[in-house]
CSV table of C-alpha atoms in Angstrom, one decimal:
chain,number,residue,atom,x,y,z
N,134,ALA,CA,-11.5,-13.8,-1.1
N,135,GLN,CA,-10.5,-10.6,1.0
N,136,LYS,CA,-12.3,-7.5,-1.0
N,137,ILE,CA,-12.1,-3.9,0.0
N,138,THR,CA,-14.3,-1.2,-1.7
N,139,GLN,CA,-13.9,2.3,-2.3
N,140,THR,CA,-17.4,3.7,-3.8
N,141,GLN,CA,-16.1,7.3,-4.3
N,142,PRO,CA,-13.9,7.8,-7.1
N,143,GLY,CA,-14.1,11.4,-6.4
N,144,MET,CA,-14.8,13.9,-3.4
N,145,PHE,CA,-14.7,17.7,-3.0
N,146,VAL,CA,-14.5,19.6,0.6
N,147,GLN,CA,-14.1,22.9,1.3
N,148,GLU,CA,-11.1,24.1,3.0
N,149,LYS,CA,-11.5,23.8,7.1
N,150,GLU,CA,-14.3,21.7,6.6
N,151,ALA,CA,-14.5,17.9,7.6
N,152,VAL,CA,-14.5,15.0,5.1
N,153,THR,CA,-15.6,11.4,5.1
N,154,LEU,CA,-14.2,8.9,3.0
N,155,ASP,CA,-16.1,5.2,2.5
N,156,CYS,CA,-14.5,2.0,2.6
N,157,THR,CA,-15.8,-1.4,3.4
N,158,TYR,CA,-14.5,-4.9,3.3
N,159,ASP,CA,-15.4,-8.2,3.3
N,160,THR,CA,-13.1,-11.0,5.1
N,161,SER,CA,-14.2,-14.2,7.3
N,162,ASP,CA,-11.2,-13.9,9.3
N,163,PRO,CA,-11.9,-12.4,12.7
N,164,SER,CA,-8.2,-11.1,13.2
N,165,TYR,CA,-7.1,-8.5,10.7
N,166,GLY,CA,-5.9,-5.0,10.1
N,167,LEU,CA,-7.4,-1.8,8.4
N,168,PHE,CA,-5.1,0.8,6.7
N,169,TRP,CA,-5.3,4.0,5.2
N,170,TYR,CA,-2.5,5.5,3.0
N,171,LYS,CA,-2.4,9.0,1.4
N,172,GLN,CA,-1.0,9.3,-2.5
N,173,PRO,CA,-0.3,12.9,-3.4
N,174,SER,CA,0.4,13.7,-6.9
N,175,SER,CA,4.5,13.2,-6.5
N,176,GLY,CA,3.7,9.4,-6.1
N,177,GLU,CA,4.7,8.5,-2.9
N,178,MET,CA,2.5,6.2,-0.2
N,179,ILE,CA,2.3,7.9,3.1
N,180,PHE,CA,0.6,5.7,6.2
N,181,LEU,CA,-2.0,7.5,7.7
N,182,ILE,CA,-3.8,5.2,10.4
N,183,TYR,CA,-4.3,1.9,11.6
N,184,GLN,CA,-7.2,0.2,13.3
N,185,GLY,CA,-7.1,-3.4,14.3
N,186,SER,CA,-10.4,-5.6,14.1
N,187,TYR,CA,-10.2,-6.2,17.8
N,188,ASP,CA,-9.6,-2.8,18.8
N,189,GLN,CA,-12.6,-1.4,21.2
N,190,GLN,CA,-12.1,2.0,20.4
N,191,ASN,CA,-11.7,4.0,16.7
N,192,ALA,CA,-8.3,5.2,15.8
N,193,THR,CA,-7.2,8.7,15.7
N,194,GLU,CA,-4.0,10.5,14.5
N,195,GLY,CA,-4.2,14.1,14.6
N,196,ARG,CA,-6.7,15.2,12.2
N,197,TYR,CA,-7.1,11.7,11.1
N,198,SER,CA,-9.7,9.2,12.6
N,199,LEU,CA,-11.2,6.0,11.5
N,200,ASN,CA,-14.6,5.6,11.7
N,201,PHE,CA,-14.9,1.6,12.4
N,202,GLN,CA,-18.2,-0.1,12.3
N,203,LYS,CA,-17.0,-3.9,12.5
N,204,ALA,CA,-20.8,-5.0,12.4
N,205,ARG,CA,-21.1,-3.0,8.9
N,206,LYS,CA,-17.3,-4.1,8.1
N,207,SER,CA,-16.8,-0.6,7.3
N,208,ALA,CA,-13.7,1.6,8.2
N,209,ASN,CA,-14.0,5.0,6.8
N,210,LEU,CA,-11.8,7.7,7.1
N,211,VAL,CA,-12.5,10.9,8.7
N,212,ILE,CA,-10.3,14.0,8.0
N,213,SER,CA,-11.3,17.1,10.1
N,214,ALA,CA,-10.3,20.8,9.2
N,215,SER,CA,-9.4,19.9,6.0
N,216,GLN,CA,-6.0,21.7,4.3
N,217,LEU,CA,-5.3,22.4,0.7
N,218,GLY,CA,-2.5,19.6,1.1
N,219,ASP,CA,-5.2,17.1,1.7
N,220,SER,CA,-5.9,16.8,-1.8
N,221,ALA,CA,-4.4,13.3,-2.9
N,222,MET,CA,-5.8,10.0,-3.6
N,223,TYR,CA,-6.4,8.0,-0.2
N,224,PHE,CA,-6.4,4.3,-0.4
N,225,CYS,CA,-8.3,1.9,2.1
N,226,ALA,CA,-6.6,-1.6,2.6
N,227,MET,CA,-6.9,-4.6,4.8
N,228,ARG,CA,-4.7,-7.7,5.7
N,229,GLU,CA,-5.8,-10.6,7.3
N,230,ASP,CA,-3.7,-12.3,10.1
N,231,ASN,CA,-4.1,-15.6,8.4
N,232,ASN,CA,-3.0,-13.9,4.7
N,233,ASN,CA,0.3,-11.9,3.7
N,234,ASP,CA,-1.5,-10.4,1.2
N,235,MET,CA,-2.6,-6.7,1.6
N,236,ARG,CA,-5.5,-5.8,-0.5
N,237,PHE,CA,-6.1,-2.3,-1.3
N,238,GLY,CA,-9.2,-0.4,-2.8
N,239,ALA,CA,-9.5,1.4,-5.9
N,240,GLY,CA,-8.9,4.9,-4.1
N,241,THR,CA,-10.7,8.2,-3.7
N,242,ARG,CA,-9.5,11.4,-5.2
N,243,LEU,CA,-9.8,14.1,-2.7
N,244,THR,CA,-10.0,17.7,-4.0
N,245,VAL,CA,-9.7,20.3,-1.2
N,246,LYS,CA,-11.1,23.7,-2.5
N,247,PRO,CA,-9.8,27.1,-1.1
P,106,ASP,CA,10.0,10.3,4.8
P,107,SER,CA,9.3,6.5,5.7
P,108,GLY,CA,12.7,5.5,6.0
P,109,VAL,CA,12.3,3.0,2.9
P,110,THR,CA,14.6,3.9,0.1
P,111,GLN,CA,14.2,2.9,-3.6
P,112,THR,CA,16.6,3.3,-6.7
P,113,PRO,CA,16.2,4.3,-9.2
P,114,LYS,CA,13.6,7.0,-9.1
P,115,HIS,CA,12.6,6.6,-12.7
P,116,LEU,CA,13.7,4.0,-15.7
P,117,ILE,CA,13.2,3.7,-19.0
P,118,THR,CA,13.8,0.8,-21.0
P,119,ALA,CA,12.5,-1.1,-23.8
P,120,THR,CA,10.2,-4.2,-24.6
P,121,GLY,CA,12.2,-7.6,-24.0
P,122,GLN,CA,14.6,-6.1,-21.5
P,123,ARG,CA,15.5,-6.9,-18.2
P,124,VAL,CA,15.7,-4.3,-15.2
P,125,THR,CA,16.4,-4.6,-11.5
P,126,LEU,CA,14.5,-2.4,-8.6
P,127,ARG,CA,16.4,-2.0,-5.7
P,128,CYS,CA,14.8,-1.5,-2.0
P,129,SER,CA,16.4,-1.0,1.2
P,130,PRO,CA,13.9,-1.4,4.1
P,131,ARG,CA,13.5,1.0,7.5
P,132,SER,CA,16.3,0.3,10.2
P,133,GLY,CA,15.3,-2.7,12.1
P,134,ASP,CA,12.5,-3.8,9.8
P,135,LEU,CA,12.7,-7.8,8.7
P,136,SER,CA,10.0,-7.9,6.0
P,137,VAL,CA,10.1,-6.4,2.7
P,138,TYR,CA,6.9,-6.5,0.3
P,139,TRP,CA,6.7,-5.5,-3.2
P,140,TYR,CA,4.0,-3.9,-5.4
P,141,GLN,CA,2.8,-3.1,-9.0
P,142,GLN,CA,0.8,0.0,-9.2
P,143,SER,CA,-1.0,0.3,-12.7
P,144,LEU,CA,-3.8,2.6,-14.3
P,145,ASP,CA,-5.8,-0.6,-15.1
P,146,GLN,CA,-4.7,-3.1,-11.9
P,147,GLY,CA,-4.4,-0.3,-9.1
P,148,LEU,CA,-2.2,-1.4,-6.4
P,149,GLN,CA,-1.4,-5.1,-6.4
P,150,PHE,CA,0.8,-7.1,-4.0
P,151,LEU,CA,3.7,-9.1,-5.7
P,152,ILE,CA,5.8,-10.7,-3.1
P,153,GLN,CA,7.0,-11.1,0.7
P,154,TYR,CA,10.3,-11.8,1.9
P,155,TYR,CA,10.9,-12.2,5.6
P,156,ASN,CA,14.4,-12.0,6.8
P,157,GLY,CA,16.1,-13.4,3.6
P,158,GLU,CA,13.3,-15.9,2.8
P,159,GLU,CA,10.4,-15.6,0.9
P,160,ARG,CA,7.1,-15.9,2.5
P,161,ALA,CA,4.2,-14.9,0.4
P,162,LYS,CA,3.4,-14.5,-3.0
P,163,GLY,CA,0.6,-12.7,-4.9
P,164,ASN,CA,0.1,-11.5,-8.3
P,165,ILE,CA,3.6,-12.1,-9.5
P,166,LEU,CA,4.5,-13.0,-13.2
P,167,GLU,CA,6.8,-15.7,-13.8
P,168,ARG,CA,8.8,-13.2,-15.8
P,169,PHE,CA,9.4,-11.4,-12.3
P,170,SER,CA,11.6,-12.4,-9.5
P,171,ALA,CA,13.2,-11.2,-6.2
P,172,GLN,CA,15.3,-11.8,-3.2
P,173,GLN,CA,16.3,-10.3,-0.3
P,174,PHE,CA,20.0,-10.3,0.9
P,175,PRO,CA,21.6,-10.8,4.1
P,176,ASP,CA,21.8,-7.2,4.9
P,177,LEU,CA,18.2,-7.0,4.2
P,178,HIS,CA,17.9,-4.9,0.9
P,179,SER,CA,15.7,-6.4,-1.5
P,180,GLU,CA,15.6,-6.4,-5.2
P,181,LEU,CA,13.0,-7.0,-8.0
P,182,ASN,CA,14.0,-8.4,-11.3
P,183,LEU,CA,11.8,-7.9,-14.1
P,184,SER,CA,12.7,-9.6,-17.4
P,185,SER,CA,11.4,-10.0,-21.0
P,186,LEU,CA,9.6,-6.8,-20.3
P,187,GLU,CA,6.6,-6.1,-22.2
P,188,LEU,CA,4.5,-2.5,-22.9
P,189,GLY,CA,1.9,-3.7,-19.9
P,190,ASP,CA,4.8,-3.6,-17.1
P,191,SER,CA,4.9,0.0,-17.3
P,192,ALA,CA,3.9,0.8,-13.8
P,193,LEU,CA,4.9,2.5,-10.4
P,194,TYR,CA,6.6,-0.5,-8.2
P,195,PHE,CA,6.3,-0.2,-4.3
P,196,CYS,CA,8.7,-1.4,-2.0
P,197,ALA,CA,7.3,-1.7,1.4
P,198,SER,CA,8.9,-2.8,5.0
P,199,SER,CA,7.5,-3.9,8.4
P,200,VAL,CA,9.0,-5.2,11.4
P,201,GLY,CA,8.4,-8.7,11.4
P,202,LEU,CA,5.7,-11.3,10.3
P,203,THR,CA,2.9,-10.6,12.6
P,204,SER,CA,0.8,-9.9,9.5
P,205,GLY,CA,-2.6,-8.1,9.7
P,206,GLN,CA,-1.6,-6.0,12.8
P,207,GLU,CA,1.7,-4.6,11.3
P,208,THR,CA,1.8,-1.3,9.4
P,209,GLN,CA,3.9,-1.4,6.0
P,210,TYR,CA,6.1,1.7,5.2
P,211,PHE,CA,6.4,2.2,1.5
P,212,GLY,CA,9.2,3.8,-0.2
P,213,PRO,CA,8.8,6.2,-2.6
P,214,GLY,CA,8.5,3.8,-5.7
P,215,THR,CA,10.3,3.3,-9.1
P,216,ARG,CA,8.4,4.6,-12.1
P,217,LEU,CA,8.9,2.1,-14.8
P,218,LEU,CA,8.4,2.8,-18.5
P,219,VAL,CA,8.7,0.2,-20.9
P,220,LEU,CA,8.6,1.5,-24.6
């Protein structure tokens, strides 16, 4: 069964600094997608970035980038130049091509300090 | 704004009651997914519909059911409600059926409180 692990329950970062949120996954399916979502205190789930298992390059979306290490089964989210508005819960998720069930990690609560 | 709408935003009800949550997917999306987010279980996939047909089932209780209508909106019905059903229920949508490579966009959620 697919499993997503986020080992950091909480992280702190100084405003304007970069931060890395860890995510490891477990799957035997060669084809899958990895996703990161942000959940601010208001509750909505905001899509941030996507990485396909066959993508050769790391995904980037503005200040977000995904450090994809396929052999290590890790998909860490890097947020550059942190802003106060980045304070939120961040969830890593995976969905296999052979399984419609998207699984989420437990999340990491990021706090950006002024 | 993801383009996915959910109503109501908040719902307070009593144990044993039945409620219906409604979701409208993004324009052009054929797949709708329902998720439950609770403090103890985290985010759990409940069920997926594609163009009106059920496609995948996750950890959905028998007391819960869903359907997707011809206009592609979906409803999640929760019956014989228990205190433990209190949670944030999300609807998400995606273009089609291509699973792993497809991004799901989430609605704002319905916060259900069972008293």
